[in-house]
Coordinates of C-alpha atoms in Angstrom, one line a residue:
Chain P
M1 CA 118.1 109.0 71.2
S2 CA 119.3 109.3 74.5
V3 CA 118.4 108.7 78.6
L4 CA 117.4 111.1 81.1
V5 CA 118.2 109.6 84.6
Y6 CA 116.9 111.5 87.7
A7 CA 119.3 111.1 90.2
E8 CA 118.4 109.9 94.0
H9 CA 120.1 111.8 96.6
D10 CA 119.6 113.3 99.8
N11 CA 121.5 116.5 98.9
A12 CA 124.8 115.3 100.5
S13 CA 125.3 112.0 99.1
L14 CA 124.4 110.1 96.1
K15 CA 122.2 106.8 96.5
T16 CA 123.4 103.1 95.6
E17 CA 119.5 103.4 93.3
T18 CA 121.1 105.9 91.1
H19 CA 123.9 103.6 90.2
K20 CA 121.0 100.7 89.8
L21 CA 119.2 103.2 87.1
V22 CA 122.1 103.8 85.3
N23 CA 122.3 100.2 84.9
A24 CA 118.9 99.9 83.7
A25 CA 119.5 102.8 81.3
Q26 CA 122.3 101.3 79.5
K27 CA 119.7 98.4 78.6
M28 CA 117.4 101.1 76.9
G29 CA 120.3 102.3 74.8
G30 CA 121.6 105.8 73.7
D31 CA 123.8 108.4 75.6
I32 CA 122.6 108.8 79.5
H33 CA 122.5 112.0 81.2
V34 CA 121.9 112.1 85.0
L35 CA 119.7 115.2 86.2
V36 CA 120.8 116.1 90.2
A37 CA 118.3 118.4 91.3
G38 CA 118.6 119.7 95.0
E39 CA 120.7 122.5 96.8
G40 CA 124.0 122.5 97.6
C41 CA 124.1 119.0 95.8
Q42 CA 127.8 119.3 94.0
A43 CA 129.4 116.4 95.8
V44 CA 126.1 114.6 94.5
A45 CA 126.7 115.6 90.9
E46 CA 130.6 114.7 91.1
A47 CA 129.6 111.0 92.3
A48 CA 127.3 110.5 89.5
A49 CA 130.1 111.7 87.2
Q50 CA 131.9 108.8 88.1
I51 CA 129.2 106.2 87.3
D52 CA 130.5 104.4 84.4
G53 CA 127.9 104.7 81.1
V54 CA 127.0 108.5 82.1
A55 CA 128.0 110.8 79.3
K56 CA 126.9 114.0 81.0
V57 CA 125.7 115.1 84.4
L58 CA 123.3 118.1 84.6
V59 CA 123.0 120.2 88.1
A60 CA 120.1 122.0 89.2
D61 CA 121.4 123.4 92.0
N62 CA 118.6 125.9 93.5
A63 CA 116.6 125.9 96.7
A64 CA 113.5 125.7 94.7
Y65 CA 114.7 121.9 94.4
K66 CA 116.1 121.3 98.0
H67 CA 113.0 118.8 99.3
Q68 CA 112.4 117.6 95.8
L69 CA 108.4 118.8 95.6
A70 CA 106.6 117.3 92.7
E71 CA 105.4 120.7 91.3
N72 CA 109.3 121.9 90.8
T73 CA 110.9 119.0 90.3
A74 CA 108.3 117.6 87.4
D75 CA 108.3 121.2 85.6
L76 CA 112.0 121.1 85.8
V77 CA 112.3 117.5 84.1
V78 CA 109.6 118.6 81.6
E79 CA 111.6 122.0 80.5
L80 CA 114.9 119.2 79.4
A81 CA 112.9 116.6 78.2
A82 CA 112.9 117.5 74.6
D83 CA 116.1 116.0 74.2
Y84 CA 115.1 112.7 75.4
S85 CA 113.7 109.5 74.5
H86 CA 113.3 108.2 78.3
I87 CA 113.1 109.8 81.2
V88 CA 113.9 107.6 84.1
A89 CA 113.8 107.8 87.9
A90 CA 113.9 105.2 90.8
A91 CA 110.5 103.8 91.9
T92 CA 111.2 105.3 95.4
T93 CA 108.9 107.9 97.1
T94 CA 110.5 110.7 95.4
G95 CA 110.3 109.2 91.8
K96 CA 106.6 108.0 92.4
N97 CA 105.7 111.6 93.3
F98 CA 106.9 113.4 90.4
M99 CA 107.4 111.2 87.4
P100 CA 103.6 110.3 87.0
R101 CA 102.9 114.1 87.1
V102 CA 106.0 114.7 84.0
A103 CA 103.8 112.1 82.1
A104 CA 101.0 114.0 82.4
L105 CA 102.9 117.2 81.4
L106 CA 104.3 115.5 78.7
D107 CA 101.1 113.8 77.6
V108 CA 102.1 110.2 77.5
A109 CA 101.6 107.4 79.8
Q110 CA 104.4 105.9 82.5
I111 CA 105.3 102.8 82.9
S112 CA 105.7 102.2 86.8
D113 CA 108.3 100.0 88.5
I114 CA 109.5 98.1 85.9
I115 CA 112.0 95.0 86.8
G116 CA 113.5 94.2 83.5
V117 CA 114.2 95.7 80.1
E118 CA 113.1 93.8 77.2
S119 CA 114.3 96.5 74.4
E120 CA 113.7 100.3 74.1
D121 CA 109.9 100.0 73.9
T122 CA 109.4 97.1 76.0
F123 CA 109.4 96.6 79.8
V124 CA 108.5 93.9 82.6
R125 CA 106.8 95.0 85.5
P126 CA 105.1 93.3 88.3
I127 CA 101.7 93.6 88.8
Y128 CA 98.9 92.2 91.5
A129 CA 101.2 92.7 94.3
G130 CA 103.8 90.6 92.2
N131 CA 101.5 87.5 91.7
A132 CA 101.6 88.1 88.1
I133 CA 104.6 89.4 85.8
A134 CA 103.3 91.8 82.9
T135 CA 105.5 92.7 79.6
V136 CA 104.7 95.8 78.2
Q137 CA 105.0 97.7 75.3
S138 CA 104.5 101.3 75.2
S139 CA 104.1 103.3 71.5
D140 CA 104.5 106.6 73.5
A141 CA 107.2 108.9 71.7
K142 CA 108.9 109.5 75.2
K143 CA 108.8 106.8 77.9
V144 CA 108.6 107.8 81.2
I145 CA 109.8 105.2 83.5
T146 CA 110.4 104.4 87.2
V147 CA 112.7 101.7 87.8
R148 CA 112.4 99.3 91.0
A149 CA 115.9 99.4 91.6
A150 CA 116.7 96.1 93.5
S151 CA 115.9 94.3 90.1
F152 CA 119.3 95.8 89.0
D153 CA 122.7 95.5 89.6
V154 CA 124.9 98.6 90.6
A155 CA 126.9 100.1 87.6
T156 CA 130.6 100.1 88.3
T157 CA 132.5 103.9 89.1
D158 CA 135.2 104.4 87.0
G159 CA 133.8 107.2 84.8
S160 CA 134.5 110.8 84.6
A161 CA 131.6 112.3 82.8
E162 CA 131.5 116.4 82.2
V163 CA 129.6 118.0 84.9
T164 CA 127.4 121.1 83.5
S165 CA 125.4 123.3 86.0
L166 CA 121.7 124.4 84.8
D167 CA 120.1 127.9 85.6
V168 CA 116.2 126.7 84.9
V169 CA 114.4 127.6 88.2
K170 CA 111.0 126.4 88.5
G171 CA 109.4 127.4 91.9
S172 CA 105.7 126.6 92.2
E173 CA 103.3 129.2 94.6
K174 CA 101.3 126.2 94.9
S175 CA 103.4 124.1 97.2
D176 CA 106.0 124.2 100.2
F177 CA 107.7 122.4 102.3
V178 CA 106.9 122.5 105.7
S179 CA 108.9 120.1 108.0
A180 CA 110.5 116.5 107.8
E181 CA 110.8 113.9 110.5
L182 CA 113.2 111.3 109.5
T183 CA 114.1 108.5 111.2
E184 CA 117.9 108.3 112.6
S185 CA 119.5 105.0 111.7
E186 CA 123.0 104.4 112.0
R187 CA 122.0 100.7 109.7
P188 CA 122.4 100.2 106.1
E189 CA 119.4 101.9 104.5
L190 CA 116.9 99.2 104.0
T191 CA 116.5 99.2 100.2
A192 CA 120.1 99.1 99.5
A193 CA 121.6 96.4 102.1
E194 CA 122.6 93.0 101.7
V195 CA 121.3 91.5 104.7
V196 CA 117.5 92.6 106.1
I197 CA 116.3 91.1 109.1
S198 CA 112.6 92.0 109.6
G199 CA 110.2 91.4 112.8
G200 CA 106.1 90.9 112.4
R201 CA 103.8 91.0 114.8
G202 CA 105.2 88.2 116.8
M203 CA 107.8 90.3 118.0
Q204 CA 105.0 91.5 120.3
N205 CA 106.3 95.2 121.1
G206 CA 108.9 97.6 119.9
D207 CA 111.0 96.6 122.9
N208 CA 111.3 93.6 121.5
F209 CA 112.9 94.9 117.9
K210 CA 115.9 95.2 120.1
L211 CA 116.4 91.5 119.7
L212 CA 117.3 91.8 116.2
E213 CA 119.6 94.9 116.8
G214 CA 122.6 92.6 117.9
I215 CA 122.2 90.2 114.8
A216 CA 121.6 93.1 112.5
D217 CA 124.6 94.6 113.7
K218 CA 127.0 91.4 113.3
L219 CA 125.6 90.9 109.6
G220 CA 125.6 94.3 108.9
A221 CA 122.0 93.9 108.2
A222 CA 119.3 96.4 108.1
I223 CA 115.8 96.0 110.4
G224 CA 112.6 95.9 108.4
A225 CA 109.2 94.9 109.6
S226 CA 105.9 93.7 108.3
R227 CA 102.9 96.0 108.0
A228 CA 101.6 94.0 111.2
A229 CA 104.4 95.4 113.1
V230 CA 104.0 99.1 111.9
D231 CA 100.2 99.2 112.4
A232 CA 100.5 97.8 115.8
G233 CA 103.1 100.9 116.6
F234 CA 106.3 98.7 117.2
V235 CA 108.5 100.8 114.9
P236 CA 108.0 103.4 112.4
N237 CA 106.2 102.9 108.9
D238 CA 109.6 103.4 107.0
M239 CA 110.8 100.4 108.0
Q240 CA 107.7 98.7 106.3
V241 CA 108.9 95.9 103.8
G242 CA 105.7 95.4 101.1
Q243 CA 103.8 96.1 98.8
T244 CA 102.8 99.3 100.6
G245 CA 106.4 99.6 102.0
K246 CA 109.3 99.3 100.4
I247 CA 110.4 96.5 97.5
V248 CA 114.0 94.7 98.8
A249 CA 115.9 92.0 97.1
P250 CA 119.0 91.7 99.7
Q251 CA 121.5 88.6 99.4
L252 CA 119.8 87.1 103.0
Y253 CA 116.4 88.0 104.3
I254 CA 115.5 87.0 107.6
A255 CA 111.8 87.0 108.6
V256 CA 111.3 86.5 112.2
G257 CA 107.7 86.4 113.8
I258 CA 106.1 87.1 109.9
S259 CA 103.6 85.2 108.8
G260 CA 104.2 85.9 105.0
A261 CA 100.6 87.7 103.8
I262 CA 100.9 88.4 99.9
Q263 CA 101.5 91.6 100.8
H264 CA 104.4 91.3 102.6
L265 CA 105.7 88.5 100.0
A266 CA 105.8 91.1 97.2
G267 CA 108.3 93.5 99.4
M268 CA 110.7 90.5 99.7
K269 CA 110.7 87.4 97.6
D270 CA 113.1 88.6 95.6
S271 CA 115.4 88.1 97.9
K272 CA 118.2 85.8 97.6
V273 CA 118.0 83.6 100.5
I274 CA 115.2 83.7 102.7
V275 CA 115.0 82.6 106.2
A276 CA 111.9 82.3 108.0
I277 CA 111.8 81.8 112.2
N278 CA 108.4 81.2 113.3
K279 CA 106.8 79.4 115.7
D280 CA 103.5 78.2 113.6
E281 CA 104.8 75.6 111.4
E282 CA 101.7 76.3 108.7
A283 CA 102.7 79.8 108.2
P284 CA 102.9 80.4 104.4
I285 CA 106.5 82.4 105.1
F286 CA 107.7 78.7 105.2
Q287 CA 106.3 78.2 101.7
V288 CA 109.1 80.8 100.4
A289 CA 111.8 80.2 102.6
D290 CA 114.6 78.5 101.9
Y291 CA 116.0 77.8 105.5
G292 CA 112.8 77.5 108.0
L293 CA 113.3 77.3 111.6
V294 CA 110.0 76.4 113.4
G295 CA 110.7 77.9 117.2
D296 CA 109.6 80.7 119.4
L297 CA 111.6 83.5 118.3
F298 CA 112.4 84.6 122.1
D299 CA 114.5 81.3 121.9
V300 CA 116.0 81.4 118.9
L301 CA 116.9 85.0 118.2
P302 CA 119.5 85.3 121.4
E303 CA 121.0 81.7 120.4
L304 CA 121.4 83.1 116.8
E305 CA 123.1 86.1 118.1
N306 CA 125.5 84.2 119.9
S307 CA 126.5 81.9 117.6
L308 CA 127.4 84.6 114.8
Chain I
M1 CA 83.9 122.6 99.4
K2 CA 83.2 119.9 97.9
I3 CA 85.3 117.0 97.6
L4 CA 85.7 114.4 95.0
V5 CA 87.0 110.6 95.9
P6 CA 87.7 108.5 93.0
V7 CA 86.7 104.7 93.8
K8 CA 88.0 101.8 91.7
R9 CA 86.8 98.1 91.5
V10 CA 89.7 95.9 91.8
I11 CA 90.2 92.2 92.9
D12 CA 89.7 91.5 96.4
Y13 CA 92.8 91.8 98.5
N14 CA 92.7 88.5 99.7
V15 CA 92.2 86.9 96.6
K16 CA 95.1 85.1 95.0
V17 CA 94.8 86.0 91.3
R18 CA 95.0 83.1 88.5
I19 CA 96.7 83.6 85.5
K20 CA 94.7 82.9 82.2
Q21 CA 95.9 79.6 80.4
D22 CA 96.9 81.8 77.3
G23 CA 99.1 83.9 79.3
S24 CA 97.2 87.1 77.9
D25 CA 96.0 88.3 81.3
V26 CA 95.2 87.7 84.9
D27 CA 91.9 85.5 85.5
L28 CA 89.2 87.7 86.7
S29 CA 86.0 85.6 86.0
N30 CA 84.2 84.5 89.4
T31 CA 86.3 86.5 91.1
K32 CA 85.5 88.4 94.5
M33 CA 85.9 91.8 93.7
S34 CA 85.7 94.9 96.3
I35 CA 86.8 98.6 96.5
N36 CA 90.4 99.1 96.4
P37 CA 91.6 99.6 100.1
F38 CA 93.5 102.9 99.5
C39 CA 90.4 104.2 97.7
E40 CA 88.3 103.2 100.9
I41 CA 90.8 105.2 103.3
A42 CA 90.2 108.2 100.6
V43 CA 86.5 107.8 101.2
E44 CA 87.0 107.9 104.8
E45 CA 89.1 110.7 105.0
A46 CA 86.8 112.5 103.0
L47 CA 83.7 111.6 104.9
R48 CA 85.7 113.1 108.5
L49 CA 86.6 116.2 106.6
R50 CA 82.9 117.0 106.0
E51 CA 81.9 115.4 109.2
A52 CA 84.6 118.2 110.9
G53 CA 82.9 120.8 109.0
T54 CA 85.5 121.4 106.4
A55 CA 83.8 119.8 103.5
S56 CA 80.2 120.7 102.3
E57 CA 79.8 117.1 99.9
V58 CA 81.5 114.1 99.4
I59 CA 81.1 112.9 95.6
A60 CA 82.4 109.3 94.5
V61 CA 83.1 108.7 91.2
C62 CA 83.6 105.4 89.6
I63 CA 85.1 104.6 86.0
G64 CA 83.8 101.7 84.5
P65 CA 80.5 98.9 83.2
K66 CA 77.1 99.0 85.1
I67 CA 78.7 96.4 87.5
V68 CA 80.5 98.7 89.2
K69 CA 77.8 99.8 90.9
E70 CA 78.3 97.4 93.7
Q71 CA 81.6 99.6 94.6
I72 CA 79.8 103.2 94.3
L73 CA 77.2 101.6 96.7
A74 CA 79.8 100.4 99.2
A75 CA 81.0 104.5 98.8
L76 CA 77.6 105.4 99.1
A77 CA 76.9 103.2 102.2
M78 CA 80.1 104.7 104.2
G79 CA 78.5 108.0 103.6
A80 CA 79.5 110.0 100.4
D81 CA 76.6 112.3 99.2
R82 CA 76.2 111.2 95.8
A83 CA 77.9 109.4 93.0
I84 CA 78.9 109.7 89.4
R85 CA 79.9 106.5 87.2
I86 CA 81.8 107.2 84.0
D87 CA 80.6 104.7 81.7
V88 CA 83.5 102.7 79.7
E89 CA 83.8 99.0 78.6
E90 CA 87.1 98.7 80.1
Q91 CA 89.7 100.1 82.7
P92 CA 91.6 102.8 80.6
E93 CA 95.3 103.5 81.4
P94 CA 96.0 106.0 84.1
L95 CA 96.5 109.1 81.9
V96 CA 93.0 108.7 80.4
I97 CA 91.4 108.1 83.9
A98 CA 93.4 111.2 84.8
R99 CA 91.9 112.9 82.0
L100 CA 88.4 111.7 82.9
L101 CA 88.5 113.1 86.4
A102 CA 90.0 116.1 85.4
K103 CA 86.7 116.9 83.8
V104 CA 84.3 115.6 86.2
A105 CA 86.4 117.8 88.9
E106 CA 86.0 120.9 87.0
Q107 CA 82.7 120.5 86.4
E108 CA 81.7 120.0 90.1
D109 CA 84.7 122.6 90.7
A110 CA 85.8 120.1 93.7
G111 CA 88.1 121.9 96.3
L112 CA 89.9 118.7 97.3
I113 CA 90.4 115.3 95.1
M114 CA 91.0 112.8 97.7
M115 CA 92.1 109.3 96.5
G116 CA 94.2 106.2 96.8
K117 CA 97.6 106.1 96.5
Q118 CA 97.6 102.8 94.2
A119 CA 95.4 100.5 92.9
I120 CA 96.4 96.8 94.5
D121 CA 95.4 95.5 90.8
S122 CA 97.6 97.3 88.4
D123 CA 99.7 98.9 91.3
N124 CA 100.8 101.8 89.1
N125 CA 100.9 105.0 91.5
Q126 CA 99.9 107.4 88.9
V127 CA 96.4 108.6 88.5
G128 CA 96.4 111.0 91.5
Q129 CA 100.0 112.6 90.5
M130 CA 98.9 113.1 86.6
L131 CA 95.3 114.7 87.7
A132 CA 97.5 117.2 89.5
G133 CA 99.5 117.6 86.5
I134 CA 96.8 118.0 84.2
M135 CA 95.0 120.4 86.4
G136 CA 97.8 122.4 87.3
R137 CA 97.3 121.8 90.7
P138 CA 99.5 120.8 94.2
Q139 CA 99.8 117.3 95.1
G140 CA 100.1 115.7 98.4
T141 CA 101.1 112.4 97.9
F142 CA 101.3 109.1 100.3
A143 CA 99.4 111.3 103.1
S144 CA 99.3 109.8 106.8
V145 CA 97.8 113.1 107.7
V146 CA 95.6 115.8 106.0
K147 CA 94.8 119.2 108.0
I148 CA 92.5 121.7 106.1
E149 CA 93.6 125.2 107.5
G150 CA 91.8 128.1 106.1
D151 CA 92.7 128.1 102.0
E152 CA 95.7 125.4 102.5
A153 CA 96.0 121.8 103.0
L154 CA 98.9 120.8 105.4
V155 CA 99.7 117.1 104.5
T156 CA 101.9 114.8 105.8
R157 CA 103.7 112.3 103.6
E158 CA 105.0 109.0 104.3
V159 CA 108.3 109.2 102.5
D160 CA 111.4 107.0 102.1
G161 CA 113.4 108.1 105.3
G162 CA 110.5 108.8 107.6
L163 CA 107.7 111.8 107.4
Q164 CA 107.4 115.2 105.3
T165 CA 104.7 117.7 105.8
V166 CA 103.7 119.9 103.0
A167 CA 101.6 123.3 102.5
L168 CA 99.4 123.0 99.6
K169 CA 97.0 125.8 98.1
L170 CA 93.6 124.7 97.9
P171 CA 92.5 123.0 95.5
A172 CA 94.8 120.5 95.7
I173 CA 94.9 116.5 94.8
V174 CA 95.8 114.0 98.1
T175 CA 96.6 110.4 97.9
A176 CA 96.0 108.5 100.8
D177 CA 98.3 106.2 102.5
L178 CA 97.5 102.9 104.4
R179 CA 98.0 104.7 107.7
L180 CA 95.8 107.9 107.0
N181 CA 92.8 106.2 108.8
E182 CA 90.8 103.1 109.8
P183 CA 87.7 103.2 107.1
R184 CA 84.3 102.5 108.9
F185 CA 82.1 99.6 108.5
T186 CA 78.6 99.8 107.1
T187 CA 75.5 98.9 108.8
L188 CA 72.9 97.1 107.2
P189 CA 70.6 100.7 107.2
D190 CA 73.2 102.3 105.6
I191 CA 73.6 100.0 102.7
M192 CA 69.6 100.6 102.4
K193 CA 70.0 104.3 102.6
A194 CA 72.8 104.1 100.0
K195 CA 70.1 102.7 97.3
R196 CA 68.4 106.0 97.5
K197 CA 71.2 108.4 97.1
P198 CA 71.7 109.7 93.4
I199 CA 74.2 108.1 91.1
A200 CA 74.4 110.4 88.0
E201 CA 76.0 108.9 84.6
T202 CA 78.3 110.3 81.9
T203 CA 80.2 109.0 79.5
A204 CA 83.9 109.6 78.0
A205 CA 82.6 111.1 74.9
D206 CA 80.3 113.4 77.2
L207 CA 83.2 114.3 79.0
G208 CA 85.1 115.2 75.8
V209 CA 87.7 112.7 76.6
E210 CA 89.1 110.2 73.7
V211 CA 89.8 106.7 75.4
T212 CA 93.2 105.9 73.6
S213 CA 95.5 103.4 74.6
T214 CA 99.6 103.7 74.2
Q215 CA 100.4 100.4 76.0
Q216 CA 100.2 97.0 75.2
Q217 CA 100.3 94.3 77.5
L218 CA 102.2 91.7 75.6
S219 CA 102.1 88.5 77.7
V220 CA 101.5 87.9 81.7
A221 CA 103.0 85.3 83.5
A222 CA 103.4 84.0 86.7
P223 CA 106.3 85.1 88.9
A224 CA 109.3 82.4 89.1
T225 CA 108.5 80.1 91.9
R226 CA 111.1 79.6 94.4
Q227 CA 112.5 76.2 95.0
A228 CA 111.0 74.4 97.8
G229 CA 113.3 75.2 101.0
I230 CA 114.3 72.8 104.0
K231 CA 113.6 73.0 107.5
V232 CA 116.4 73.3 109.7
A233 CA 115.9 71.6 113.5
S234 CA 118.2 74.1 115.3
V235 CA 119.9 77.4 115.1
D236 CA 123.5 75.8 114.8
E237 CA 122.4 73.9 111.6
L238 CA 120.8 77.1 110.1
V239 CA 124.1 79.0 111.0
D240 CA 125.9 76.2 109.6
K241 CA 123.8 76.1 106.4
L242 CA 123.9 80.1 105.7
K243 CA 127.8 80.1 106.0
N244 CA 128.6 76.9 104.0
E245 CA 125.7 76.0 101.6
A246 CA 124.0 79.8 100.7
K247 CA 127.1 81.3 101.4
V248 CA 125.6 84.6 102.6
I249 CA 127.2 85.1 105.5

């Protein structure tokens, strides 16, 4: 019995999600092998080899895997699947994209977005936008699983696993990468940040998000947004926190001008401490906030920035 | 080109779910049900492709007992040409749904399958990808822009760092993200007209698919509730609490 963990990376660096995946994989039992698929990703493989608990790192370094297209990645993982009882990837847009394809090709079900491991075949996952928590037992011979990284701790890095190169090349003729338009940001990544400050419709426009920047810089925080702020065009969609955006669980989450719709709460209610700043004291966000401040964000934010 | 659009009946997204007393499942009795919001976006996109002359016909497919006719009619009222209902007692697992849809897609020779990225009840986000895997077709998941150019679909996808565009050889499977479009409203005449549109019925057995299950839901619980918080009166008090009480800054 062993576990194959698909490394989350951008070809240059290994993402923290991978460390959390290894932590989750340890609860499933057996040897842990990490697969690094990409192009020019040796540095990523070396970083993966240092994660405690990893027995082996497999590297598939080829142009076919550069953009981690679902067709190629799924075929690669299926090729390796015979040796593993569990195949695990992060519930990021990469993992969500190729893993169900892997499951279908292996003719097994998938367990999505787990937040807990009860045993090798029993897992805990949220349903209905996090308003219910289901415990699910799988009788499939192979478990194909995506993991909500925010629910697991980061594994330590004192290891020195062996790194093996794979020469399996899977390239589908049916899909091609055309272009990418990535958001530039100096701040920590939303899903990995210890502190997140998010703005909602109450921010009124995109320029006003600058009011969050000073505070974010002082706290080393990532900036997020509610769907209302994204739909109104204030900020790009990859900043969205919620059921359909990113799921975060930082130490501190500051919601500014966010009412707290179910779909937004689904993305942040596992944060350790939640602060709400809203002028409507009836806003549902105050029901989940540890500290609520009723006030106009245009007064509160500059004052908050000054006092930090 | 025919476009197949799977639609799912789910609890209305505004309803707060209740958990059954015995902790076996959520309680859906007497609850408002609707088309899954992502499926609605998929229907809208298919209709726009037909209106642009790219598609010839839009076929809605819905899996479930007779009651799902409500959601089928909603899709027909939006403008789908006809519908297929696959009769099953309960909602099968995603892999079985994908197998059923694959059979229908083959029978109909669909050039594009346009569907939602996830259902808001099970939150799985699997069926589109599984369907693409089973049929050996390329997939464009989490689409925010779909363009058909010749024998290719250019799909802009919402990914974690921003946007990514891929080119897929048709036939393909595309799953809709929230920002793909704004679904149209239906009017009373649309709803009346929908009642005259054909709804074909089939079963899993007709399609040669066995409805199996490999996952057992052992329990469903309410999420841990957060302890009631406090309201602070000033920014200074807030900063003080965060520093000295919560110790998070």
